[in-house]
Amino acid sequence: MERVAGFGFALAAEVVDKFVATLRGKGKGTKPSPSHRDQTRSRLLRSVEASGSIVGITEHTVCPDNLGDATRRDWIATAKRFTAWAKRRRHIEFDPLEEVDIPAVTNAEFERMAFTVEQARAIIDAAPVRPVQDWRTKRPRASAEVLKQ
């Protein structure tokens, strides 16, 4: 196949589709889910379109800046696997993401904390009425003990 470095989006989309067809599932010999394939294809096509070509892909064209650390890591890892695959298959001459490191995911900014009284009250108030609560409001003199007998 011709190299796609300077070619248009349609040829790059064909290369993306070939890559997506080679994806494997997590288990040995399994296939990924259709939603995973669609998500991978969508991410890669968005990156190629933003950069203009496969070799134009950079860390900044791979994913939007407003993504969380874990999502950003996934997007960059997917793009790195794709560009490395394209280089091995000789669709491109060099891997534009070879020097890019996959960012580490840190959750240092999110500490686990107990709910405040106001937060707990808001959660309880937002919960739907359960059948037992509804039953008691309709029959205030009834008791659960009477029902068990």
Coordinates of C-alpha atoms in Angstrom, one line a residue:
M1 CA 0.0 0.0 0.0
E2 CA 1.1 3.5 -0.6
R3 CA 2.4 5.5 2.3
V4 CA -0.2 7.9 3.7
A5 CA 2.0 10.6 5.2
G6 CA 0.9 13.3 2.7
F7 CA -2.3 11.8 1.5
G8 CA -5.8 12.8 2.3
F9 CA -8.2 11.9 5.1
A10 CA -9.9 9.1 3.1
L11 CA -6.7 7.1 2.8
A12 CA -5.8 7.7 6.4
A13 CA -9.3 6.5 7.4
E14 CA -8.6 3.3 5.5
V15 CA -5.5 2.8 7.6
V16 CA -7.4 3.5 10.8
D17 CA -10.0 0.9 9.8
K18 CA -7.3 -1.7 9.1
F19 CA -5.8 -1.0 12.6
V20 CA -9.2 -1.3 14.2
A21 CA -9.7 -4.6 12.5
T22 CA -6.5 -5.9 14.1
L23 CA -7.7 -5.1 17.7
R24 CA -7.9 -8.0 20.1
G25 CA -9.9 -8.4 23.3
K26 CA -8.5 -8.8 26.8
G27 CA -8.7 -12.5 26.9
K28 CA -6.6 -14.8 24.7
G29 CA -8.2 -15.2 21.3
T30 CA -11.1 -12.9 22.1
K31 CA -12.4 -10.0 20.0
P32 CA -13.1 -6.5 21.5
S33 CA -16.7 -5.4 21.8
P34 CA -18.2 -3.4 19.0
S35 CA -18.4 -0.3 21.2
H36 CA -14.7 -0.5 21.9
R37 CA -13.9 -0.8 18.2
D38 CA -16.2 2.2 17.5
Q39 CA -14.7 4.2 20.3
T40 CA -11.1 3.5 19.1
R41 CA -12.0 4.3 15.5
S42 CA -13.7 7.6 16.5
R43 CA -10.8 8.7 18.7
L44 CA -8.2 8.0 15.9
L45 CA -10.2 9.6 13.2
R46 CA -10.7 12.7 15.3
S47 CA -6.9 12.8 15.9
V48 CA -6.1 12.4 12.2
E49 CA -8.6 15.1 11.2
A50 CA -7.3 17.5 13.8
S51 CA -3.7 17.0 12.7
G52 CA -4.3 16.8 9.0
S53 CA -2.5 13.5 8.5
I54 CA -1.2 10.5 10.5
V55 CA 2.4 11.8 10.7
G56 CA 1.0 15.2 11.9
I57 CA -0.5 13.6 15.1
T58 CA 0.9 15.2 18.2
E59 CA 0.1 14.8 21.9
H60 CA -2.1 17.9 21.7
T61 CA -4.1 16.8 18.6
V62 CA -4.8 13.4 20.2
C63 CA -7.2 14.5 22.8
P64 CA -8.9 17.7 24.1
D65 CA -7.3 19.5 27.0
N66 CA -10.4 19.3 29.2
L67 CA -10.2 15.5 29.7
G68 CA -9.4 13.9 33.0
D69 CA -6.0 12.2 33.6
A70 CA -7.2 8.6 33.1
T71 CA -9.1 9.4 29.9
R72 CA -6.2 11.4 28.6
R73 CA -3.9 8.5 29.3
D74 CA -6.3 6.1 27.4
W75 CA -6.5 8.4 24.4
I76 CA -2.7 8.9 24.1
A77 CA -2.0 5.1 24.6
T78 CA -4.5 4.3 21.8
A79 CA -2.9 6.8 19.5
K80 CA 0.6 5.6 20.3
R81 CA -0.4 2.0 19.6
F82 CA -1.9 3.1 16.3
T83 CA 1.2 5.1 15.1
A84 CA 3.6 2.3 16.1
W85 CA 1.4 -0.2 14.2
A86 CA 1.3 2.1 11.2
K87 CA 5.1 2.4 11.2
R88 CA 5.6 -1.4 11.5
R89 CA 3.2 -1.9 8.6
R90 CA 5.1 0.8 6.6
H91 CA 2.1 3.1 6.2
I92 CA 4.3 5.9 7.6
E93 CA 8.0 6.4 7.7
F94 CA 8.3 7.5 11.3
D95 CA 6.3 7.3 14.4
P96 CA 5.3 10.9 15.4
L97 CA 4.4 9.8 19.0
E98 CA 7.4 7.6 19.6
E99 CA 9.0 10.2 22.0
V100 CA 5.7 10.9 23.8
D101 CA 5.3 9.4 27.2
I102 CA 2.0 8.0 28.4
P103 CA 1.0 10.3 31.3
A104 CA 0.7 8.7 34.7
V105 CA -2.7 8.9 36.4
T106 CA -2.6 10.6 39.8
N107 CA -5.6 11.1 42.0
A108 CA -3.7 13.1 44.6
E109 CA -6.1 16.0 44.2
F110 CA -9.1 13.9 45.2
E111 CA -9.1 13.0 48.9
R112 CA -11.7 10.6 50.3
M113 CA -13.9 12.5 52.7
A114 CA -17.1 11.7 54.7
F115 CA -20.3 13.4 53.6
T116 CA -21.3 16.5 55.4
V117 CA -24.7 16.5 57.1
E118 CA -26.1 18.7 54.3
Q119 CA -24.7 16.4 51.6
A120 CA -26.2 13.3 53.3
R121 CA -29.6 14.9 53.7
A122 CA -29.5 16.0 50.0
I123 CA -28.7 12.4 49.0
I124 CA -31.5 11.0 51.1
D125 CA -34.0 13.6 49.9
A126 CA -33.1 12.9 46.3
A127 CA -33.7 9.1 46.7
P128 CA -37.0 7.8 45.3
V129 CA -39.6 6.7 47.8
R130 CA -39.4 3.0 48.5
P131 CA -42.4 0.8 48.5
V132 CA -42.3 0.2 52.2
Q133 CA -42.1 4.0 52.9
D134 CA -45.0 4.5 50.5
W135 CA -47.0 1.7 52.1
R136 CA -46.5 3.2 55.6
T137 CA -47.7 6.6 54.4
K138 CA -50.9 5.1 53.0
R139 CA -51.5 2.9 56.0
P140 CA -50.0 4.6 59.1
R141 CA -51.7 2.3 61.6
A142 CA -50.4 -0.9 60.0
S143 CA -47.3 -2.6 61.1
A144 CA -44.8 -5.0 59.5
E145 CA -45.4 -7.6 62.3
V146 CA -49.0 -7.9 61.3
L147 CA -48.0 -8.7 57.7
K148 CA -45.6 -11.5 58.7
Q149 CA -48.2 -13.5 60.6

